[in-house]
Short mmCIF file of C-alpha atoms in Angstrom, two decimals:
data_model
loop_
_atom_site.label_atom_id
_atom_site.label_comp_id
_atom_site.label_asym_id
_atom_site.label_seq_id
_atom_site.Cartn_x
_atom_site.Cartn_y
_atom_site.Cartn_z
CA UNK A 13 -16.83 -51.31 -27.25
CA UNK A 14 -20.28 -49.53 -27.41
CA UNK A 15 -20.39 -45.78 -27.10
CA UNK A 16 -21.83 -46.11 -23.62
CA UNK A 17 -18.98 -48.34 -22.49
CA UNK A 18 -16.52 -45.94 -23.89
CA UNK A 19 -18.08 -42.97 -22.00
CA UNK A 20 -18.11 -45.05 -18.93
CA UNK A 21 -14.42 -45.70 -19.26
CA UNK A 22 -13.66 -42.05 -19.72
CA UNK A 23 -15.69 -41.11 -16.66
CA UNK A 24 -13.94 -43.70 -14.43
CA UNK A 25 -10.59 -42.61 -15.87
CA UNK A 26 -11.22 -39.03 -15.07
CA UNK A 27 -12.51 -39.88 -11.59
CA UNK A 28 -9.34 -41.85 -10.84
CA UNK A 29 -7.10 -39.11 -12.22
CA UNK A 30 -8.87 -36.53 -10.07
CA UNK A 31 -8.58 -38.86 -7.04
CA UNK A 32 -4.87 -39.38 -7.66
CA UNK A 33 -4.29 -35.70 -7.96
CA UNK A 34 -6.20 -35.02 -4.86
CA UNK A 35 -4.40 -37.74 -2.96
CA UNK A 36 -1.08 -36.41 -4.26
CA UNK A 37 -1.87 -32.81 -3.23
CA UNK A 38 -2.71 -33.96 0.31
CA UNK A 39 0.42 -36.02 0.46
CA UNK A 40 2.49 -33.06 -0.63
CA UNK A 41 0.94 -30.83 1.93
CA UNK A 42 1.49 -33.42 4.72
CA UNK A 43 5.08 -33.92 3.78
CA UNK A 44 5.73 -30.10 3.59
CA UNK A 45 4.09 -29.58 6.88
CA UNK A 46 6.14 -32.33 8.55
CA UNK A 47 9.39 -30.95 7.15
CA UNK A 48 8.66 -27.44 8.16
CA UNK A 49 7.69 -28.57 11.69
CA UNK A 50 10.96 -30.45 12.06
CA UNK A 51 12.98 -27.41 10.76
CA UNK A 52 11.08 -25.02 13.00
CA UNK A 53 11.85 -27.10 16.04
CA UNK A 54 15.55 -27.20 15.11
CA UNK A 55 15.64 -23.38 14.99
CA UNK A 56 13.67 -22.74 18.10
CA UNK A 57 15.36 -19.97 20.14
CA UNK A 58 16.90 -21.17 23.41
CA UNK A 59 14.56 -18.91 25.43
CA UNK A 60 11.59 -20.54 23.66
CA UNK A 61 10.60 -17.14 22.14
CA UNK A 62 7.77 -16.94 19.71
CA UNK A 63 9.28 -16.32 16.20
CA UNK A 64 7.40 -13.67 14.29
CA UNK A 65 8.53 -13.26 10.65
CA UNK A 66 7.69 -10.32 8.46
CA UNK A 67 7.41 -10.76 4.67
CA UNK A 68 8.64 -7.28 3.42
CA UNK A 69 11.15 -7.78 0.57
CA UNK A 70 11.93 -4.05 0.23
CA UNK A 71 12.23 -3.37 4.01
CA UNK A 72 15.01 -0.84 3.58
CA UNK A 73 12.85 1.42 1.30
CA UNK A 74 11.53 4.75 2.73
CA UNK A 75 7.81 4.69 1.85
CA UNK A 76 4.62 4.64 3.72
CA UNK A 77 4.65 0.80 3.73
CA UNK A 78 8.06 0.69 5.34
CA UNK A 79 6.89 3.15 8.06
CA UNK A 80 4.05 0.75 8.88
CA UNK A 81 6.56 -2.10 9.07
CA UNK A 82 9.01 -0.43 11.44
CA UNK A 83 6.32 1.08 13.56
CA UNK A 84 4.73 -2.44 13.96
CA UNK A 85 8.26 -3.84 15.03
CA UNK A 86 8.51 -0.92 17.50
CA UNK A 87 5.11 -2.07 18.98
CA UNK A 88 6.24 -5.64 19.08
CA UNK A 89 9.32 -4.45 20.96
CA UNK A 90 7.12 -2.76 23.51
CA UNK A 91 5.13 -6.07 23.85
CA UNK A 92 8.34 -7.93 24.35
CA UNK A 93 9.61 -5.55 26.99
CA UNK A 94 6.35 -5.56 28.88
CA UNK A 95 6.45 -9.29 29.21
CA UNK A 96 3.29 -9.93 27.36
CA UNK A 97 5.01 -12.16 25.01
CA UNK A 98 8.56 -13.41 24.36
CA UNK A 99 9.36 -12.66 20.88
CA UNK A 100 12.12 -12.98 18.24
CA UNK A 101 11.51 -11.06 14.98
CA UNK A 102 12.69 -12.24 11.51
CA UNK A 103 12.49 -9.99 8.35
CA UNK A 104 12.58 -11.54 4.85
CA UNK A 105 14.28 -9.14 2.52
CA UNK A 106 15.67 -9.23 -1.01
CA UNK A 107 18.47 -6.89 0.01
CA UNK A 108 21.97 -8.26 -0.48
CA UNK A 109 23.83 -9.06 2.79
CA UNK A 110 26.75 -7.16 4.13
CA UNK A 111 28.46 -7.00 7.57
CA UNK A 112 26.89 -3.58 8.50
CA UNK A 113 23.50 -4.27 6.96
CA UNK A 114 21.50 -4.34 10.18
CA UNK A 115 23.11 -1.27 11.60
CA UNK A 116 22.77 0.64 8.32
CA UNK A 117 19.06 -0.22 7.99
CA UNK A 118 18.25 0.73 11.64
CA UNK A 119 20.19 3.96 11.14
CA UNK A 120 18.14 4.72 8.06
CA UNK A 121 14.91 3.85 9.86
CA UNK A 122 15.85 6.35 12.69
CA UNK A 123 16.79 9.09 10.25
CA UNK A 124 13.87 8.70 7.81
CA UNK A 125 11.05 7.80 10.25
CA UNK A 126 12.36 8.78 13.58
CA UNK A 127 11.71 5.27 14.71
CA UNK A 128 13.89 3.23 17.10
CA UNK A 129 13.41 -0.32 18.08
CA UNK A 130 13.83 -1.75 21.48
CA UNK A 131 17.54 -3.04 21.92
CA UNK A 132 16.19 -6.03 23.77
CA UNK A 133 14.08 -7.22 20.89
CA UNK A 134 15.95 -9.94 18.98
CA UNK A 135 16.02 -9.17 15.24
CA UNK A 136 17.24 -11.38 12.38
CA UNK A 137 17.35 -10.60 8.65
CA UNK A 138 17.01 -13.37 6.04
CA UNK A 139 18.45 -12.27 2.82
CA UNK A 140 16.85 -13.48 -0.36
CA UNK A 141 18.79 -11.45 -2.86
CA UNK A 142 19.43 -14.54 -4.90
CA UNK A 143 15.64 -14.96 -5.44
CA UNK A 144 14.91 -11.26 -6.21
CA UNK A 145 14.10 -12.17 -9.80
CA UNK A 146 10.97 -13.93 -8.43
CA UNK A 147 9.35 -10.54 -8.11
CA UNK A 148 10.18 -9.34 -11.61
CA UNK A 149 7.33 -7.48 -13.19
CA UNK A 150 5.50 -9.04 -16.16
CA UNK A 151 3.78 -7.23 -18.96
CA UNK A 152 1.13 -10.01 -19.43
CA UNK A 153 -1.01 -11.53 -16.80
CA UNK A 154 0.89 -9.50 -14.26
CA UNK A 155 -1.40 -10.34 -11.25
CA UNK A 156 -0.95 -14.00 -11.78
CA UNK A 157 2.79 -14.01 -12.53
CA UNK A 158 3.61 -11.58 -9.66
CA UNK A 159 1.42 -13.66 -7.23
CA UNK A 160 3.20 -16.88 -8.23
CA UNK A 161 6.56 -15.04 -7.73
CA UNK A 162 5.60 -14.05 -4.16
CA UNK A 163 4.70 -17.65 -3.40
CA UNK A 164 8.02 -18.90 -4.66
CA UNK A 165 9.85 -16.19 -2.67
CA UNK A 166 7.81 -17.13 0.49
CA UNK A 167 8.57 -20.76 0.08
CA UNK A 168 12.31 -20.07 -0.05
CA UNK A 169 12.08 -17.82 2.85
CA UNK A 170 10.08 -20.25 5.01
CA UNK A 171 12.55 -23.00 3.95
CA UNK A 172 15.32 -21.02 5.64
CA UNK A 173 13.48 -20.11 8.87
CA UNK A 174 9.90 -21.19 9.31
CA UNK A 175 8.38 -18.89 12.03
CA UNK A 176 5.48 -19.41 14.41
CA UNK A 177 3.73 -16.32 12.97
CA UNK A 178 4.04 -15.17 9.41
CA UNK A 179 3.16 -11.36 8.93
CA UNK A 180 2.63 -10.00 5.53
CA UNK A 181 2.89 -6.19 5.29
CA UNK A 182 3.08 -5.86 1.56
CA UNK A 183 -0.26 -7.11 0.29
CA UNK A 184 1.06 -10.53 -1.00
CA UNK A 185 -2.01 -12.57 -0.07
CA UNK A 186 -1.01 -15.66 -2.08
CA UNK A 187 1.89 -16.18 0.36
CA UNK A 188 -0.73 -17.13 2.94
CA UNK A 189 -1.26 -20.41 1.32
CA UNK A 190 2.49 -21.28 1.54
CA UNK A 191 2.66 -20.07 5.21
CA UNK A 192 -0.42 -21.51 6.53
CA UNK A 193 -1.17 -24.58 4.53
CA UNK A 194 2.35 -25.85 3.82
CA UNK A 195 4.36 -24.43 6.73
CA UNK A 196 1.65 -24.46 9.41
CA UNK A 197 2.17 -20.82 10.56
CA UNK A 198 -0.34 -18.57 12.06
CA UNK A 199 -0.89 -15.74 9.52
CA UNK A 200 -1.35 -12.02 10.15
CA UNK A 201 -1.71 -9.28 7.50
CA UNK A 202 -1.58 -5.57 7.15
CA UNK A 203 -3.30 -4.68 3.89
CA UNK A 204 -2.52 -1.40 2.20
CA UNK A 205 -4.74 -2.03 -0.80
CA UNK A 206 -6.46 -5.05 -2.40
CA UNK A 207 -4.67 -6.67 -5.34
CA UNK A 208 -7.92 -6.59 -7.18
CA UNK A 209 -11.12 -4.95 -6.37
CA UNK A 210 -14.68 -4.63 -7.47
CA UNK A 211 -13.80 -1.18 -8.82
CA UNK A 212 -11.32 -2.75 -11.26
CA UNK A 213 -13.94 -5.19 -12.28
CA UNK A 214 -16.39 -2.34 -12.93
CA UNK A 215 -13.74 -0.47 -14.84
CA UNK A 216 -13.27 -3.40 -17.26
CA UNK A 217 -17.08 -4.14 -17.44
CA UNK A 218 -17.99 -0.51 -18.31
CA UNK A 219 -15.01 -0.52 -20.77
CA UNK A 220 -13.45 2.64 -19.42
CA UNK A 221 -9.73 3.25 -20.37
CA UNK A 222 -7.29 3.77 -17.49
CA UNK A 223 -3.60 3.52 -16.68
CA UNK A 224 -3.99 -0.29 -16.09
CA UNK A 225 -6.76 -0.77 -18.71
CA UNK A 226 -5.54 -0.12 -22.22
CA UNK A 227 -7.73 1.91 -24.63
CA UNK A 228 -7.44 -0.84 -27.44
CA UNK A 229 -8.64 -3.49 -24.89
CA UNK A 230 -11.49 -1.20 -23.73
CA UNK A 231 -12.67 -0.74 -27.39
CA UNK A 232 -12.73 -4.46 -28.13
CA UNK A 233 -15.77 -6.31 -26.57
CA UNK A 234 -14.32 -9.79 -26.98
CA UNK A 235 -11.00 -8.95 -25.34
CA UNK A 236 -12.92 -7.09 -22.62
CA UNK A 237 -14.98 -10.10 -21.75
CA UNK A 238 -11.84 -12.40 -21.67
CA UNK A 239 -10.12 -9.89 -19.38
CA UNK A 240 -13.28 -9.69 -17.14
CA UNK A 241 -13.29 -13.52 -16.91
CA UNK A 242 -9.59 -13.42 -15.96
CA UNK A 243 -10.23 -10.77 -13.34
CA UNK A 244 -13.25 -12.65 -11.86
CA UNK A 245 -11.33 -15.97 -11.61
CA UNK A 246 -8.38 -14.15 -10.05
CA UNK A 247 -10.77 -12.35 -7.56
CA UNK A 248 -12.11 -15.83 -6.48
CA UNK A 249 -8.53 -17.16 -5.82
CA UNK A 250 -7.54 -14.01 -4.03
CA UNK A 251 -10.55 -14.33 -1.81
CA UNK A 252 -9.81 -17.90 -1.12
CA UNK A 253 -6.12 -17.36 -0.03
CA UNK A 254 -6.95 -14.03 1.81
CA UNK A 255 -9.41 -15.97 3.95
CA UNK A 256 -6.61 -18.16 5.37
CA UNK A 257 -5.38 -15.18 7.37
CA UNK A 258 -5.80 -15.56 11.18
CA UNK A 259 -5.76 -11.79 11.78
CA UNK A 260 -6.22 -8.99 9.21
CA UNK A 261 -5.65 -5.29 9.61
CA UNK A 262 -6.47 -2.77 6.80
CA UNK A 263 -5.46 0.85 6.37
CA UNK A 264 -8.79 2.49 5.68
CA UNK A 265 -12.53 2.08 5.48
CA UNK A 266 -12.35 1.93 1.69
CA UNK A 267 -9.83 -0.98 1.87
CA UNK A 268 -11.97 -2.60 4.60
CA UNK A 269 -15.02 -2.60 2.20
CA UNK A 270 -13.17 -4.40 -0.51
CA UNK A 271 -11.22 -6.83 1.67
CA UNK A 272 -14.29 -7.66 3.70
CA UNK A 273 -16.17 -8.39 0.48
CA UNK A 274 -13.47 -10.57 -1.17
CA UNK A 275 -11.92 -12.33 1.92
CA UNK A 276 -15.24 -13.72 3.14
CA UNK A 277 -13.67 -16.56 5.15
CA UNK A 278 -11.78 -13.93 7.24
CA UNK A 279 -14.51 -11.27 7.30
CA UNK A 280 -14.96 -11.45 11.12
CA UNK A 281 -11.21 -11.03 11.72
CA UNK A 282 -10.61 -7.71 9.93
CA UNK A 283 -9.96 -4.54 11.66
CA UNK A 284 -9.37 -1.01 10.44
CA UNK A 285 -5.89 0.20 11.74
CA UNK A 286 -4.94 3.62 10.21
CA UNK A 287 -1.28 3.84 9.13
CA UNK A 288 1.11 5.87 11.27
CA UNK A 289 1.73 9.39 9.93
CA UNK A 290 4.27 11.88 10.89
CA UNK A 291 1.83 14.53 12.08
CA UNK A 292 3.69 15.87 15.25
CA UNK A 293 6.72 17.38 13.35
CA UNK A 294 4.55 18.83 10.60
CA UNK A 295 2.32 20.57 13.10
CA UNK A 296 5.18 22.68 14.19
CA UNK A 297 5.38 24.36 10.72
CA UNK A 298 4.34 28.02 10.73
CA UNK A 299 1.17 29.02 9.03
CA UNK A 300 2.49 32.57 8.49
CA UNK A 301 4.06 33.94 5.24
CA UNK A 302 2.72 31.16 2.99
CA UNK A 303 3.36 31.64 -0.72
CA UNK A 304 0.77 31.16 -3.65
CA UNK A 305 2.17 27.72 -4.23
CA UNK A 306 0.39 24.43 -4.89
CA UNK A 307 2.34 21.34 -3.79
CA UNK A 308 1.86 17.72 -4.37
CA UNK A 309 3.94 14.75 -3.16
CA UNK A 310 4.18 11.15 -4.43
CA UNK A 311 6.17 8.88 -6.77
CA UNK A 312 5.72 9.66 -10.53
CA UNK A 313 3.66 6.49 -11.13
CA UNK A 314 0.78 6.65 -13.68
CA UNK A 315 -2.04 6.15 -11.12
CA UNK A 316 -1.00 9.38 -9.41
CA UNK A 317 -2.36 11.30 -12.38
CA UNK A 318 -0.08 14.34 -12.07
CA UNK A 319 -1.33 15.46 -15.48
CA UNK A 320 -4.69 16.39 -13.86
CA UNK A 321 -2.85 18.70 -11.55
CA UNK A 322 -1.27 20.56 -14.43
CA UNK A 323 -4.48 20.88 -16.31
CA UNK A 324 -6.21 22.13 -13.17
CA UNK A 325 -3.55 24.98 -12.92
CA UNK A 326 -4.26 25.74 -16.59
CA UNK A 327 -8.00 25.91 -16.07
CA UNK A 328 -7.48 28.03 -12.95
CA UNK A 329 -5.35 30.75 -14.87
CA UNK A 330 -7.72 30.53 -17.81
CA UNK A 331 -10.77 31.25 -15.61
CA UNK A 332 -8.92 33.71 -13.39
CA UNK A 333 -6.00 35.53 -15.11
CA UNK A 334 -5.11 37.22 -11.84
CA UNK A 335 -3.96 33.78 -10.74
CA UNK A 336 -1.10 33.78 -13.32
CA UNK A 337 1.47 34.04 -10.53
CA UNK A 338 0.49 30.69 -8.84
CA UNK A 339 3.13 28.07 -9.07
CA UNK A 340 2.69 24.25 -9.00
CA UNK A 341 5.53 22.23 -7.34
CA UNK A 342 5.55 18.43 -7.94
CA UNK A 343 7.65 16.74 -5.33
CA UNK A 344 8.32 13.07 -5.75
CA UNK A 345 10.75 10.29 -6.60
CA UNK A 346 11.47 8.35 -9.75
CA UNK A 347 11.91 4.56 -9.51
CA UNK A 348 13.59 4.17 -12.89
CA UNK A 349 13.54 4.98 -16.56
CA UNK A 350 9.65 4.62 -16.89
CA UNK A 351 9.09 7.18 -14.16
CA UNK A 352 11.71 9.56 -15.65
CA UNK A 353 10.00 9.33 -19.06
CA UNK A 354 6.65 10.09 -17.33
CA UNK A 355 8.25 13.23 -15.81
CA UNK A 356 9.38 14.33 -19.31
CA UNK A 357 5.78 13.80 -20.58
CA UNK A 358 4.53 16.10 -17.77
CA UNK A 359 7.14 18.72 -18.65
CA UNK A 360 5.90 18.55 -22.29
CA UNK A 361 2.35 18.88 -21.19
CA UNK A 362 3.19 21.94 -19.09
CA UNK A 363 4.98 23.39 -22.02
CA UNK A 364 2.07 22.77 -24.32
CA UNK A 365 -0.30 24.72 -21.89
CA UNK A 366 2.30 27.50 -21.67
CA UNK A 367 3.04 26.65 -18.05
CA UNK A 368 6.78 25.94 -18.23
CA UNK A 369 7.58 28.72 -15.74
CA UNK A 370 4.64 27.88 -13.47
CA UNK A 371 5.38 24.13 -12.92
CA UNK A 372 8.47 23.01 -11.00
CA UNK A 373 9.65 19.41 -10.45
CA UNK A 374 11.46 18.48 -7.26
CA UNK A 375 12.89 14.97 -7.78
CA UNK A 376 14.46 12.40 -5.59
CA UNK A 377 14.98 14.75 -2.69
CA UNK A 378 15.26 13.98 1.17
CA UNK A 379 12.24 14.41 3.42
CA UNK A 380 13.68 17.63 4.75
CA UNK A 381 13.11 19.27 1.41
CA UNK A 382 9.50 17.90 1.34
CA UNK A 383 8.97 19.50 4.72
CA UNK A 384 10.37 22.82 3.43
CA UNK A 385 7.82 22.93 0.60
CA UNK A 386 5.11 22.02 3.06
CA UNK A 387 6.11 25.11 5.11
CA UNK A 388 6.06 27.42 2.07
CA UNK A 389 2.98 26.26 0.04
CA UNK A 390 -0.61 27.34 0.72
CA UNK A 391 -2.53 24.40 -1.08
CA UNK A 392 -1.79 20.73 -1.25
CA UNK A 393 -3.04 18.70 -4.32
CA UNK A 394 -3.86 14.94 -4.55
CA UNK A 395 -5.29 13.53 -7.77
CA UNK A 396 -5.13 9.65 -7.49
CA UNK A 397 -8.42 7.95 -8.09
CA UNK A 398 -9.26 5.40 -5.38
CA UNK A 399 -6.18 6.04 -3.30
CA UNK A 400 -6.43 3.29 -0.67
CA UNK A 401 -5.53 5.68 2.17
CA UNK A 402 -3.50 8.73 1.37
CA UNK A 403 -0.58 9.42 3.81
CA UNK A 404 0.43 12.39 1.75
CA UNK A 405 -3.04 13.87 2.14
CA UNK A 406 -2.69 13.59 5.91
CA UNK A 407 0.77 15.13 5.90
CA UNK A 408 -0.47 18.08 3.90
CA UNK A 409 -3.28 18.69 6.34
CA UNK A 410 -0.91 18.40 9.37
CA UNK A 411 1.45 20.87 7.67
CA UNK A 412 -1.41 23.44 7.51
CA UNK A 413 -2.01 23.27 3.75
CA UNK A 414 -5.55 23.66 2.47
CA UNK A 415 -5.76 20.32 0.79
CA UNK A 416 -7.72 19.40 -2.41
CA UNK A 417 -7.96 15.60 -2.72
CA UNK A 418 -9.61 13.28 -5.20
CA UNK A 419 -13.21 12.57 -4.41
CA UNK A 420 -12.78 8.83 -4.02
CA UNK A 421 -11.04 6.20 -1.93
CA UNK A 422 -9.50 6.84 1.51
CA UNK A 423 -9.37 10.66 1.26
CA UNK A 424 -13.13 10.69 0.75
CA UNK A 425 -13.98 7.99 3.19
CA UNK A 426 -11.71 8.75 6.11
CA UNK A 427 -9.50 11.88 5.63
CA UNK A 428 -11.21 14.95 4.16
CA UNK A 429 -14.18 14.69 6.45
CA UNK A 430 -15.62 17.32 8.81
CA UNK A 431 -14.00 17.78 12.20
CA UNK A 432 -16.45 19.03 14.93
CA UNK A 433 -18.67 20.12 12.17
CA UNK A 434 -15.90 22.12 10.48
CA UNK A 435 -14.50 21.85 6.98
CA UNK A 436 -11.15 20.25 6.69
CA UNK A 437 -10.30 20.47 2.97
CA UNK A 438 -11.92 19.96 -0.51
CA UNK A 439 -12.75 16.97 -2.65
CA UNK A 440 -12.67 17.18 -6.49
CA UNK A 441 -12.69 14.94 -9.50
CA UNK A 442 -12.47 17.08 -12.71
CA UNK A 443 -9.92 19.79 -13.58
CA UNK A 444 -12.77 22.36 -13.36
CA UNK A 445 -13.60 21.29 -9.77
CA UNK A 446 -9.88 21.36 -8.72
CA UNK A 447 -9.54 24.88 -10.11
CA UNK A 448 -12.62 26.10 -8.23
CA UNK A 449 -11.45 24.73 -4.99
CA UNK A 450 -7.88 26.07 -5.48
CA UNK A 451 -9.29 29.54 -6.27
CA UNK A 452 -11.51 29.49 -3.11
CA UNK A 453 -8.54 28.36 -1.09
CA UNK A 454 -6.33 31.13 -2.34
CA UNK A 455 -8.90 33.93 -2.07
CA UNK A 456 -10.90 33.19 1.21
CA UNK A 457 -10.66 35.55 4.14
CA UNK A 458 -8.11 35.12 6.78
CA UNK A 459 -10.54 33.98 9.47
CA UNK A 460 -12.14 31.25 7.34
CA UNK A 461 -8.64 30.15 6.14
CA UNK A 462 -7.43 29.81 9.70
CA UNK A 463 -10.50 27.77 10.72
CA UNK A 464 -9.94 25.23 7.85
CA UNK A 465 -6.19 24.92 8.65
CA UNK A 466 -6.72 24.35 12.42
CA UNK A 467 -9.66 21.97 11.82
CA UNK A 468 -7.38 19.95 9.37
CA UNK A 469 -4.47 19.82 11.76
CA UNK A 470 -6.78 18.61 14.49
CA UNK A 471 -8.37 15.99 12.24
CA UNK A 472 -4.91 14.70 11.18
CA UNK A 473 -4.15 13.72 14.73
CA UNK A 474 -6.45 10.65 14.12
CA UNK A 475 -3.59 9.24 12.13
CA UNK A 476 -0.76 9.78 14.39
CA UNK A 477 2.07 7.34 15.36
CA UNK A 478 0.52 7.01 18.81
CA UNK A 479 -2.97 6.09 17.52
CA UNK A 480 -1.41 3.43 15.28
CA UNK A 481 0.69 1.92 18.10
CA UNK A 482 -2.28 1.69 20.34
CA UNK A 483 -4.63 0.18 17.67
CA UNK A 484 -1.98 -2.21 16.41
CA UNK A 485 -1.17 -3.52 19.86
CA UNK A 486 -4.84 -3.93 20.74
CA UNK A 487 -5.55 -6.05 17.59
CA UNK A 488 -2.41 -8.20 17.99
CA UNK A 489 -3.11 -8.99 21.64
CA UNK A 490 -6.80 -9.45 21.39
CA UNK A 491 -6.68 -11.64 18.38
CA UNK A 492 -4.27 -13.96 20.15
CA UNK A 493 -2.14 -13.91 17.11
CA UNK A 494 1.03 -14.38 19.27
CA UNK A 495 -0.43 -17.18 21.33
#
C-alpha cells in the first residue's frame, strides 16, 4: 500500500466508525423513548391526570430550595382545584421510605414553612435511597462527576415512573437530557444558580484564589489553562443541556444574566420569578429595644465567608474603640464534620483577634431561635460573593435590621436597591467598607434609622409568598408547560 492508500483507508474507517456510533446513538434514543412511552401509558392515572414529577432528592430538608419546591406544589394544588389542569404530582427523593413518610414530611413542611398543600392534589413519593450514592461528592472533576450522578439518578427515577412533565428544582441541568431526549417529557426548571458561570471562568483566567480555586492551581499557569479549558468545555455542555428546557424560571436578575448567556437555545423561555420569602411573620417583629448586635444567618459553608464578618468587627472596634460592646452572632447550621471544622477555624480567628467574648455561634437551632435573634439585633450581615439571590438578606430586611450585604450578585442587583428613592441598606466588599457601614448604622439618628428600616421592610414585600405564587402560576400557565 502507498501512503495515500493507507490514509484513505484510515479516513474511511473513521467515517464508518463515526457513522456506526451515530446510528447506534439514535437507535438507543429511539428504544429508550419507546420503552418510556409504553411505561408511561401503563401508569397513566385513571382520571387521565397530567403527571408532573419534581426532581428534588433532598425534598425533606428545610432550606430555601425546599421552600420553593413546596410553594410551587401549593400553586399546582391551586391550579388543580381551580380546574385549570388535572394534575398528579410525583416527587423523586433519596430519603428512605417508611409508612409515615408522607405525613411526616407534610407536617414538617407545615411547621417549617407554614405551607399546606391542597388535600385534593394527588401526591406520590418515589424513593431512590438505594441510589443515593450517585450524588456522592467527588474531590476531582466534581462538576462532571456530580452531573453524571444526577443523570444516573434521573434515569432510575424515570424508569420507575416517567411523567408527562419533568420539573427540576435543584439546578441539575444534565437531567434534562435524560428527561426530554430519552423519556420524551416536557421539561421545566427553577434555577437557583448556574452550575458554572462566566464569573467562575474569569476567576480562573485572572488566577485569583478562592474557596473553589486552590491557591496552588492559581499560581501555576499550565494547570490554570488546563482548568480553564475544562471549565469552557463544561460550560458548552451545560449550555446545550440547559437549552433543552421548555420553560425556565430563575430566582434573580443575576442568575438570569448567566443562564440567558449560557442556555442560548432556551433564552426566549426564561423568566425571573423571585423565590418566596417569609416576610409577613418577620414584619411583626418590634423595632423597639434593639441591642448593639450584628447577626448573620446561613450554613457554615466556605463561600459564605464568615471570616470577613469577624474581620469587619475587628476593624470596627479598632477604628472606633467605643464600639467594643458590639457583639457578632453567627446563626447557622453545620452539615457535617467539614462545617464543624470550619466553625472551629472561625472560633480560632476570633480568638486571634481578641474577639472571643464578642463573637457568639448559634448552631443548628430551629427557626424560632433565628427569629428571636432577628428581633434582638440591630444590623444584619451578609458576606457571600455573588450570592445568586439572598433569601437571608430579604429576611433581615423584613425583620427590621439595617442590612449590610456583599456588593455583588442578587443582593446588589435585586435586593439592596432604593425603594421610592429611599435607602434600604448598605453594600460592601472589604472589611473596611463593612466596618464603616456598621458604624453608620449603629450611630445614625433615630429618624434616619426609622426611614431605612421602614423602606427596607416595604421593599422586602416584593419577595413575598404571594408574589411568588402569582408569578409562578402565570409562567406555568402561559408557557403551556402543563398542556
